PDB file of C-alpha atoms and ligand atoms in Angstrom:
ATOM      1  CA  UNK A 158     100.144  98.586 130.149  1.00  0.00           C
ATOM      2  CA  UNK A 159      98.233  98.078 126.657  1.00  0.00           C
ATOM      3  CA  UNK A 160      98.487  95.185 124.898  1.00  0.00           C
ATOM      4  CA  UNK A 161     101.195  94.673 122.232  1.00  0.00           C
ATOM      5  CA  UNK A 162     100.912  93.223 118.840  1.00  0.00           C
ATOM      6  CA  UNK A 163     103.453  90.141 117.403  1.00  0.00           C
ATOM      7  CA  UNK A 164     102.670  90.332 113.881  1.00  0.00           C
ATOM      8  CA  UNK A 165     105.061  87.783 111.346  1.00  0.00           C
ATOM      9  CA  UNK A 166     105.438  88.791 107.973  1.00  0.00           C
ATOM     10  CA  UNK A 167     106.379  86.004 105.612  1.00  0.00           C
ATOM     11  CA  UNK A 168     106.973  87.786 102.606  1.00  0.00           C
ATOM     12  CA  UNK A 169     107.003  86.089  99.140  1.00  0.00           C
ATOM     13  CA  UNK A 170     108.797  82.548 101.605  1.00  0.00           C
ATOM     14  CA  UNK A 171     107.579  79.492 102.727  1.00  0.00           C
ATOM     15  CA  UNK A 172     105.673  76.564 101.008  1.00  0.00           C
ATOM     16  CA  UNK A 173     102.869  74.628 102.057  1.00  0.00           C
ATOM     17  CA  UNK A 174     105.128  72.163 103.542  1.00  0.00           C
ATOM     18  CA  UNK A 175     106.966  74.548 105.891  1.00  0.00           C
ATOM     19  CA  UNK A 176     103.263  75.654 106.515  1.00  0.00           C
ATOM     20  CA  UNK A 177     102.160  72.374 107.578  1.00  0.00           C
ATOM     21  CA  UNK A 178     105.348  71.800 110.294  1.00  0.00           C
ATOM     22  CA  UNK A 179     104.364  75.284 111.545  1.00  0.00           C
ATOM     23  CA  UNK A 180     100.735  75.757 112.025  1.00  0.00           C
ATOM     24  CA  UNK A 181     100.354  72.835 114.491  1.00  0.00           C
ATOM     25  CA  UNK A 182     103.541  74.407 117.021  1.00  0.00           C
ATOM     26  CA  UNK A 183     102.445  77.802 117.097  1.00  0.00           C
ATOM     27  CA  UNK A 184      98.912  76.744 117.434  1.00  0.00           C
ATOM     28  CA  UNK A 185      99.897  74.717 120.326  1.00  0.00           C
ATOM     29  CA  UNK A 186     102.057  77.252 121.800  1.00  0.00           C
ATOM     30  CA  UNK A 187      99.231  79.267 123.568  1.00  0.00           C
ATOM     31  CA  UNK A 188      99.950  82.558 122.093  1.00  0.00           C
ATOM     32  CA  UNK A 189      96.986  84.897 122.193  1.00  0.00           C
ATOM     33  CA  UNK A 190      94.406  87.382 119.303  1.00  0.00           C
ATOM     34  CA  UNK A 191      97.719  89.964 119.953  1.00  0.00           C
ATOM     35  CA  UNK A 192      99.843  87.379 117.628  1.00  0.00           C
ATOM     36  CA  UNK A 193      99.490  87.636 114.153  1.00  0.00           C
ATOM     37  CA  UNK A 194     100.479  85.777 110.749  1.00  0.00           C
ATOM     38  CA  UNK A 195     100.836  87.340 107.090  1.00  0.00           C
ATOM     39  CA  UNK A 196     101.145  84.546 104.845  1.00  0.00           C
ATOM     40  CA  UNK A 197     101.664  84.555 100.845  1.00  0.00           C
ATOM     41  CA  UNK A 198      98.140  84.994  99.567  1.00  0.00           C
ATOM     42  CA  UNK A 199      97.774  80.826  98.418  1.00  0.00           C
ATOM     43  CA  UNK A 200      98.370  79.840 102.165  1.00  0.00           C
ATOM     44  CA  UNK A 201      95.755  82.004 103.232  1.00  0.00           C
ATOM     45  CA  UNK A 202      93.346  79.503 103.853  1.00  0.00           C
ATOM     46  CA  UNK A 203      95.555  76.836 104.872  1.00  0.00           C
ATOM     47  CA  UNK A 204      96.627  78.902 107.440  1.00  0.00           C
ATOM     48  CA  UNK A 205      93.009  79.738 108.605  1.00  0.00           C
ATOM     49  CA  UNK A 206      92.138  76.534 108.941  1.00  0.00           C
ATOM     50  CA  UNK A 207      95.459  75.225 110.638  1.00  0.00           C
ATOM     51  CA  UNK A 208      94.699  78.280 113.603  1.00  0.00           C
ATOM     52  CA  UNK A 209      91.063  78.146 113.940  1.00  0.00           C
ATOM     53  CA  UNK A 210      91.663  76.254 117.449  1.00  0.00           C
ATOM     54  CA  UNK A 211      94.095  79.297 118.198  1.00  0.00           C
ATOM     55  CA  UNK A 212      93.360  82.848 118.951  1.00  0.00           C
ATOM     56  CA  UNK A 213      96.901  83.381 116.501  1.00  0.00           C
ATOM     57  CA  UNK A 214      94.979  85.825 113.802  1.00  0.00           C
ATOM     58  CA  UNK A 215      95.860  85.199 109.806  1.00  0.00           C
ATOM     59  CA  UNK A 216      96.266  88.323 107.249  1.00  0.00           C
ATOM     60  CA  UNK A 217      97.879  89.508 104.044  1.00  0.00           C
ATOM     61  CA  UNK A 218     101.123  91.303 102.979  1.00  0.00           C
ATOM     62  CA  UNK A 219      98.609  93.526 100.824  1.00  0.00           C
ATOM     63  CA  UNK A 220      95.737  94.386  98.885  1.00  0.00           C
ATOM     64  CA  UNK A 221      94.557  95.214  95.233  1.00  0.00           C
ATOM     65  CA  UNK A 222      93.886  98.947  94.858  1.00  0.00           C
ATOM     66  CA  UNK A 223      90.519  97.819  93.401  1.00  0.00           C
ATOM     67  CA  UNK A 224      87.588  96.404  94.936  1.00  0.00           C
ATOM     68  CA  UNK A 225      87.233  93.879  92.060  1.00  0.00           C
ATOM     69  CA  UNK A 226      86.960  93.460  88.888  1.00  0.00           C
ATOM     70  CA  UNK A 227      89.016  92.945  85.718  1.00  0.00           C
ATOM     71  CA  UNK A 228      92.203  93.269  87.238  1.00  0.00           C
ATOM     72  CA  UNK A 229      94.011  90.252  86.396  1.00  0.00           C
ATOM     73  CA  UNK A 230      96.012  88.937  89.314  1.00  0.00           C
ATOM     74  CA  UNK A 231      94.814  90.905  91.756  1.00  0.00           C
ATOM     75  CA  UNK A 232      93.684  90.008  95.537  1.00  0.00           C
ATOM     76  CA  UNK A 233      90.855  91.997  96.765  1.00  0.00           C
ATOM     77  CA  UNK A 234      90.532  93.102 100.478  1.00  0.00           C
ATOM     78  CA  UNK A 235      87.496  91.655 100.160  1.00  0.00           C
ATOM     79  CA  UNK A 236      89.201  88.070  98.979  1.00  0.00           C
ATOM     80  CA  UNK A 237      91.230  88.715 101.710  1.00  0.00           C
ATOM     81  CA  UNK A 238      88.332  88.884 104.738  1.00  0.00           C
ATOM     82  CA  UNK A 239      86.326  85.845 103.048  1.00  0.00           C
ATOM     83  CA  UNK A 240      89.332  83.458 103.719  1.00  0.00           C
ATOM     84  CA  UNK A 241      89.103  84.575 107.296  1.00  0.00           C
ATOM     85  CA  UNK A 242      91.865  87.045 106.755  1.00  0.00           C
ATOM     86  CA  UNK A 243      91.555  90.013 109.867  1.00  0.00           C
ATOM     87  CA  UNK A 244      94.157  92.468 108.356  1.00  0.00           C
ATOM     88  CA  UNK A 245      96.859  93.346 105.889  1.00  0.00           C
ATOM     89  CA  UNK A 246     100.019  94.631 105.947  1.00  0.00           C
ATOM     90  CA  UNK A 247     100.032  98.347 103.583  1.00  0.00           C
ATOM     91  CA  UNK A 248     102.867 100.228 101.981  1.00  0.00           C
ATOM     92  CA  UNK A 249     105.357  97.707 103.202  1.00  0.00           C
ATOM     93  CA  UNK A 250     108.952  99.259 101.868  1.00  0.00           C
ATOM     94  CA  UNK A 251     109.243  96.841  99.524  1.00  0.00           C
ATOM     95  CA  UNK A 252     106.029  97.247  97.713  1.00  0.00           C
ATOM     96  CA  UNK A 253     107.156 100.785  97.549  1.00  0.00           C
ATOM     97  CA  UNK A 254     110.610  99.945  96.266  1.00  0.00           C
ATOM     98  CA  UNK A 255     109.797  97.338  93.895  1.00  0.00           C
ATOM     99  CA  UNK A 256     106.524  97.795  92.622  1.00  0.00           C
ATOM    100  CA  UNK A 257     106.410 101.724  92.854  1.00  0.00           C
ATOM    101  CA  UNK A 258     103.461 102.289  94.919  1.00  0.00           C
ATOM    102  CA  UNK A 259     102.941 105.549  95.848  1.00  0.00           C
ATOM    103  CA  UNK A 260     100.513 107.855  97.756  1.00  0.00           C
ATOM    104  CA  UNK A 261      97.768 107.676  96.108  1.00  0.00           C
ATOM    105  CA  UNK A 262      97.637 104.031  95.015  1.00  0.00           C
ATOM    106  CA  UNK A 263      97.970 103.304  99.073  1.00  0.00           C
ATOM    107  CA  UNK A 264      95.622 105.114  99.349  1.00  0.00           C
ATOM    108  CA  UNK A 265      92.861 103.530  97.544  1.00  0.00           C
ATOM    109  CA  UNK A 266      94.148 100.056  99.284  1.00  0.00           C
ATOM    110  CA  UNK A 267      93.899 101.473 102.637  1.00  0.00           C
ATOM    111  CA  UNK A 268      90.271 102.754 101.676  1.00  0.00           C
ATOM    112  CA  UNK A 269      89.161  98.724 100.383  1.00  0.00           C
ATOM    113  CA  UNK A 270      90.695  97.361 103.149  1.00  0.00           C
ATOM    114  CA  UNK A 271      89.244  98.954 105.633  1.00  0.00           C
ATOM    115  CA  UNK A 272      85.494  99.099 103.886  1.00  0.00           C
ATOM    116  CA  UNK A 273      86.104  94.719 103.533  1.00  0.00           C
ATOM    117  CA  UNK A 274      86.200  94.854 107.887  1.00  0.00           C
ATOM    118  CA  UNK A 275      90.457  94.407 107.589  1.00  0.00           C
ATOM    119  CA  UNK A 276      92.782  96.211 110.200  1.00  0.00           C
ATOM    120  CA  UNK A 277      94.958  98.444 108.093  1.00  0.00           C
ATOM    121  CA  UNK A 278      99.037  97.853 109.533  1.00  0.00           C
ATOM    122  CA  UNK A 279     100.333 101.058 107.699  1.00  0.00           C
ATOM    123  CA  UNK A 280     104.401 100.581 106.976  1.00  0.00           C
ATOM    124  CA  UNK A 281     106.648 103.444 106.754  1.00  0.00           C
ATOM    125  CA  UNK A 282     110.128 104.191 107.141  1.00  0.00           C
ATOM    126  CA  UNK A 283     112.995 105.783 105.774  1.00  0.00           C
ATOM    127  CA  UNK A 284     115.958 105.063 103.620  1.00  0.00           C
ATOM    128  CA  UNK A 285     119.503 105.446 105.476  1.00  0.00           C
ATOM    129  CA  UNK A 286     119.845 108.700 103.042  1.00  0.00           C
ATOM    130  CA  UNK A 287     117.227 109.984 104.594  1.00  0.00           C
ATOM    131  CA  UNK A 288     118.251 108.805 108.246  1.00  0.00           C
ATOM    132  CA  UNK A 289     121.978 110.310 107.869  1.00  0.00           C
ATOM    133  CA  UNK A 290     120.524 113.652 106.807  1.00  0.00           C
ATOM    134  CA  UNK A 291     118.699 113.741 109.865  1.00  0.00           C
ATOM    135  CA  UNK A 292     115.141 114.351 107.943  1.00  0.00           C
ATOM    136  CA  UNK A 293     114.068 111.024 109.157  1.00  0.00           C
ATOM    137  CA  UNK A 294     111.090 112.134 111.628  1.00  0.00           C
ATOM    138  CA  UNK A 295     109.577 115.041 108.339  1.00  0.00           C
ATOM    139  CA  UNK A 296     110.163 111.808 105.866  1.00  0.00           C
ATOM    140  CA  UNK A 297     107.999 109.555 108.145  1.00  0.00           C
ATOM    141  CA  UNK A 298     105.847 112.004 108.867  1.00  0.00           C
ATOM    142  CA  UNK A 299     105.112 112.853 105.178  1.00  0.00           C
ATOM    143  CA  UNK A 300     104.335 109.321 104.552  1.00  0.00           C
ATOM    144  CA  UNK A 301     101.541 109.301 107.268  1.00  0.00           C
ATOM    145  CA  UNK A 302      99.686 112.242 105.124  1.00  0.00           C
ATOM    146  CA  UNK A 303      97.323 109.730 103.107  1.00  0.00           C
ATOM    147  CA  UNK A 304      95.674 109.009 106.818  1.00  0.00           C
ATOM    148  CA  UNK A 305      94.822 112.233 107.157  1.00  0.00           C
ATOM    149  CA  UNK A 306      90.668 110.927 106.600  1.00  0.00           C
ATOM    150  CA  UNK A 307      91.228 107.214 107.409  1.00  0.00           C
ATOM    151  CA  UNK A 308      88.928 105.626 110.411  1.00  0.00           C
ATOM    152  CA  UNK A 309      91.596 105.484 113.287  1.00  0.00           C
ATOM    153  CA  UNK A 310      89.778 102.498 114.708  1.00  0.00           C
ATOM    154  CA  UNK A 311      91.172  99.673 113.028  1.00  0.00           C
ATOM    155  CA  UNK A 312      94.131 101.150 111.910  1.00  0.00           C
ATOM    156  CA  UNK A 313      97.564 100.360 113.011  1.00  0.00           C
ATOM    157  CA  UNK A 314     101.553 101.960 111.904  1.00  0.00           C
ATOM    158  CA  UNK A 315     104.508 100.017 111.741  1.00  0.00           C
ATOM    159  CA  UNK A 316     107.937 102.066 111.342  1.00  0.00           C
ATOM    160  CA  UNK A 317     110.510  99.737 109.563  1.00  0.00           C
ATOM    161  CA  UNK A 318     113.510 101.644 108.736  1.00  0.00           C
ATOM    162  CA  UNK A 319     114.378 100.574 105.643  1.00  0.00           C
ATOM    163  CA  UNK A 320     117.965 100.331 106.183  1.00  0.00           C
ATOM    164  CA  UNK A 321     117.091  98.081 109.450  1.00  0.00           C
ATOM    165  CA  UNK A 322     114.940  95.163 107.279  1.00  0.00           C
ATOM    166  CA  UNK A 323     116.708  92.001 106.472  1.00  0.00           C
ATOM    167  CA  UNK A 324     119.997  93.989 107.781  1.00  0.00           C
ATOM    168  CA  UNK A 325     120.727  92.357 110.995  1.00  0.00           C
ATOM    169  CA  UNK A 326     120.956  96.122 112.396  1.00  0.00           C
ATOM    170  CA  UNK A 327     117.605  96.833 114.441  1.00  0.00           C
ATOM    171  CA  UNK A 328     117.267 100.631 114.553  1.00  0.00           C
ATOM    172  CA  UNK A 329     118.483 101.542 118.182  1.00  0.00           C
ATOM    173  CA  UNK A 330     116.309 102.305 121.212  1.00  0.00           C
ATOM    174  CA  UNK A 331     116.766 106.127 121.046  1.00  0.00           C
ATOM    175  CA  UNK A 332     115.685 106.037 117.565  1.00  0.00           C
ATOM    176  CA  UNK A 333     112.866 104.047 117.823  1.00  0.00           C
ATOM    177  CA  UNK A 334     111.622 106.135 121.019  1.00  0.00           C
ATOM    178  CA  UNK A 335     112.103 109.257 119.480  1.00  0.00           C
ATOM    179  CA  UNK A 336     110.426 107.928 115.887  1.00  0.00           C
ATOM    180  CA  UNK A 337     107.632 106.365 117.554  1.00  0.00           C
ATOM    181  CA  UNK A 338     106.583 109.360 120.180  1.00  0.00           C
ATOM    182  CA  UNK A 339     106.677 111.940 116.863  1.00  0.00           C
ATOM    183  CA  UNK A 340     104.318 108.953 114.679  1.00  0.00           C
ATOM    184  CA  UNK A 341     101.937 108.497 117.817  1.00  0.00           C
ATOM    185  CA  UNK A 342     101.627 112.755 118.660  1.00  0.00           C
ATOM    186  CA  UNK A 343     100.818 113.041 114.630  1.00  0.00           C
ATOM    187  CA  UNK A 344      98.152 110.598 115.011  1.00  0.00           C
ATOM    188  CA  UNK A 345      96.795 111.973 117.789  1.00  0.00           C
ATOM    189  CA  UNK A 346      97.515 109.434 120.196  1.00  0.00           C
ATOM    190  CA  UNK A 347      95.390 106.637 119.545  1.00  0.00           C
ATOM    191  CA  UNK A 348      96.829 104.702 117.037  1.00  0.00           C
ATOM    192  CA  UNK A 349      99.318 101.526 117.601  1.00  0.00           C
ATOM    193  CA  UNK A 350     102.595 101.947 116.590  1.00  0.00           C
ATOM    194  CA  UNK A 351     104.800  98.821 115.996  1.00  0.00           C
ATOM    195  CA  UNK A 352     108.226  98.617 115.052  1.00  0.00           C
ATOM    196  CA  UNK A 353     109.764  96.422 112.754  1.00  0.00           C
ATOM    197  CA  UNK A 354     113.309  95.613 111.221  1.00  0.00           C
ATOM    198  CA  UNK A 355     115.802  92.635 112.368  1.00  0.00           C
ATOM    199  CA  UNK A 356     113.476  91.647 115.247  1.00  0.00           C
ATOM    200  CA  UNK A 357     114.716  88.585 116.510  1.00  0.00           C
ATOM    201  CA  UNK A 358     114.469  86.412 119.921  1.00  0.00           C
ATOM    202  CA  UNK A 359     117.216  88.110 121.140  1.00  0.00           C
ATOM    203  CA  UNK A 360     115.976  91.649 121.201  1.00  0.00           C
ATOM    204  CA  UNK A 361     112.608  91.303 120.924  1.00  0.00           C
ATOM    205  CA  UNK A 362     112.175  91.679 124.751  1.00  0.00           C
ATOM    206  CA  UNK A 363     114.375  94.890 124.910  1.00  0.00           C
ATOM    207  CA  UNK A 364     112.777  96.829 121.724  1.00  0.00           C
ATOM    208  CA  UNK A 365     109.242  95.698 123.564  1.00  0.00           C
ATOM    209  CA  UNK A 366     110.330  97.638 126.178  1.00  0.00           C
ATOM    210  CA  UNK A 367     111.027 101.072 124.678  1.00  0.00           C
ATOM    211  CA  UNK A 368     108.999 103.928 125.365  1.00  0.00           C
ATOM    212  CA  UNK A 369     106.209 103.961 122.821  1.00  0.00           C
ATOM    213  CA  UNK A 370     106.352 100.311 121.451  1.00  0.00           C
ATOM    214  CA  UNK A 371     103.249  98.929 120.862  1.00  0.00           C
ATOM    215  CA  UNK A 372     104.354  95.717 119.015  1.00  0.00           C
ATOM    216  CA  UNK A 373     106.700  94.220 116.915  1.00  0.00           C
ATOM    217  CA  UNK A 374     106.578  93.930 112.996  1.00  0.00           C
ATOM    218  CA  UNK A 375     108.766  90.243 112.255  1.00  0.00           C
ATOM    219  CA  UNK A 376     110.223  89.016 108.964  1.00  0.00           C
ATOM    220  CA  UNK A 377     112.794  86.960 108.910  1.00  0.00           C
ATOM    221  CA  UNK A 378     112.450  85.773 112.305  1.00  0.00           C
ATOM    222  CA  UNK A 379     108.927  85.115 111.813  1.00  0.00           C
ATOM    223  CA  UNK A 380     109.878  82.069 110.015  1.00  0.00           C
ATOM    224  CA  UNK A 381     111.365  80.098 112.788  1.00  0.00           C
ATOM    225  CA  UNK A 382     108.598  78.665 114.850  1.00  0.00           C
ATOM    226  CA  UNK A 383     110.563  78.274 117.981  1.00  0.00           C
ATOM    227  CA  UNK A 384     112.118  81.884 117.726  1.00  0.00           C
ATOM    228  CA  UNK A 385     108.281  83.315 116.428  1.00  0.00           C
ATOM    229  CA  UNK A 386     106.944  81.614 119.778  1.00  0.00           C
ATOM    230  CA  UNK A 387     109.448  83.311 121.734  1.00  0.00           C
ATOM    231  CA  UNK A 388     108.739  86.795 120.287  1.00  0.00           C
ATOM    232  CA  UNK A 389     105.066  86.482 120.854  1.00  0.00           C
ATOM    233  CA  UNK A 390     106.122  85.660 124.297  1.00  0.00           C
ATOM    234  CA  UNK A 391     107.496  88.496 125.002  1.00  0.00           C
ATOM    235  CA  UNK A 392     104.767  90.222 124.335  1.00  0.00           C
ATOM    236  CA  UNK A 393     102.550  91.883 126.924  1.00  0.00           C
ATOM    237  CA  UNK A 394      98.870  90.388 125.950  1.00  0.00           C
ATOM    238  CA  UNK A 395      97.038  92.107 128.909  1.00  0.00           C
ATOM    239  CA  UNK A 396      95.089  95.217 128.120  1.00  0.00           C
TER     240      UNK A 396
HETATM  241  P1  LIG B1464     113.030  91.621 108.982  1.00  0.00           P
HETATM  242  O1  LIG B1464     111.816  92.227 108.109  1.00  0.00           O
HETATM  243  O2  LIG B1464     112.470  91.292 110.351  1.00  0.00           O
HETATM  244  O3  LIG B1464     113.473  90.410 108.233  1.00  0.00           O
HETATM  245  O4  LIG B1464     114.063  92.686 109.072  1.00  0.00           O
HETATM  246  C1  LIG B1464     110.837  93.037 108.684  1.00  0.00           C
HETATM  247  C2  LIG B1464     109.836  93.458 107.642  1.00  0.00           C
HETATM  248  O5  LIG B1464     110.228  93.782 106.514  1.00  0.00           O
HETATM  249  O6  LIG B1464     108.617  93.490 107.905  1.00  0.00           O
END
């Protein structure tokens, strides 16, 4: 069986003194490179440094479009890599939703992130709209077109429905098989798929074990180090 990724996703939570109560448990904890952490962009380092003696790998939530520049309040990919970041998250629902990021703009983040040495995690999903209409597979789909030219190697896809984030109501296994087999035969079979949406301890281990899963994407959950520990855990970190 292939390995499969634990990546946490912190979104815009956490301070540096939740930081500094977490780094030194999951760093203990013995989880291996198949764990990662995205932390708000000022933790970054912190976070580096708090996992060096760990194989736990740091990233962001995102990336600027640009490769630098003028662009005030922007993080570069490049930014990103020199704080010992190894990937980003991309198109994330919410940075679609609230900040109106569309194809091409993804586009030109996937391109930097990839050319500053990051592993791209790709997000899509679809509204519950979209799901009850029974278009969710096309929708998905449609969102993986901007890969069409994108070096598969260090590329990864998460599907997070969006009506399954911060819901409570993980998608169910049918679902996810049948969303994950369609994502994986459109990229030709080599690229990771994750899943992500109210991952928790409890089902981590079952949703792990669907056809098709190659990792877990982890908000909420994420921010618990016991219940984090327990998800990468579950994990299978044997190639
Ligand atoms: P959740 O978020 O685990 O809190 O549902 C997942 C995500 O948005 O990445």
């Amino acid at each position: 069986m292939a390995v499969q990724w634990v990546i946490g996703n912190w979104k815009q939570n956490g301070n540096r003194q939740l930081l500094t109560a977490f780094l030194p448990r999951i760093a203990k904890a013995g989880l291996g490179s198949h764990v990662g952490l995205s932390v708000p962009f000022p933790y970054l380092d912190l976070a580096f440094q708090g996992l060096q003696d760990s194989e736990i790998q740091i990233g962001a939530q995102d990336v600027s479009q640009y490769e630098g520049g003028a662009y005030t309040g922007e993080i570069s990919a490049g930014m990103v890599a020199d704080v010992g970041g190894r990937f980003t998250l991309i198109g994330h629902s919410e940075r679609r939703h609230y900040f109106g990021e569309s194809g091409d703009v993804l586009s030109r983040k996937v391109e930097h992130a990839m050319a500053a040495g990051l592993s791209v995690i790709f997000c899509v999903g679809e509204n519950v709209a979209v799901r009850q209409n029974g278009h969710a597979v096309e929708y998905v789909l449609d969102q993986l077109k901007i890969l069409q030219k994108v070096d598969l190697q260090n590329l990864f896809v998460a599907y997070e429905p969006v009506w399954a984030i911060g819901s409570g109501l993980s998608a169910s296994n049918e679902e996810i098989a049948v969303m994950h087999q369609a994502i994986k035969v459109h990229m030709g079979n080599t690229t990771p798929v994750l899943y992500g949406g109210s991952v928790n301890a409890s089902n981590a281990q079952m949703i792990l074990a669907v056809e098709g899963v190659d990792g877990l994407l982890v908000g909420g959950a994420s921010l618990k180090a016991d219940e984090f520990i327990q998800i990468g855990q579950c994990a299978n970190r044997q190639t």
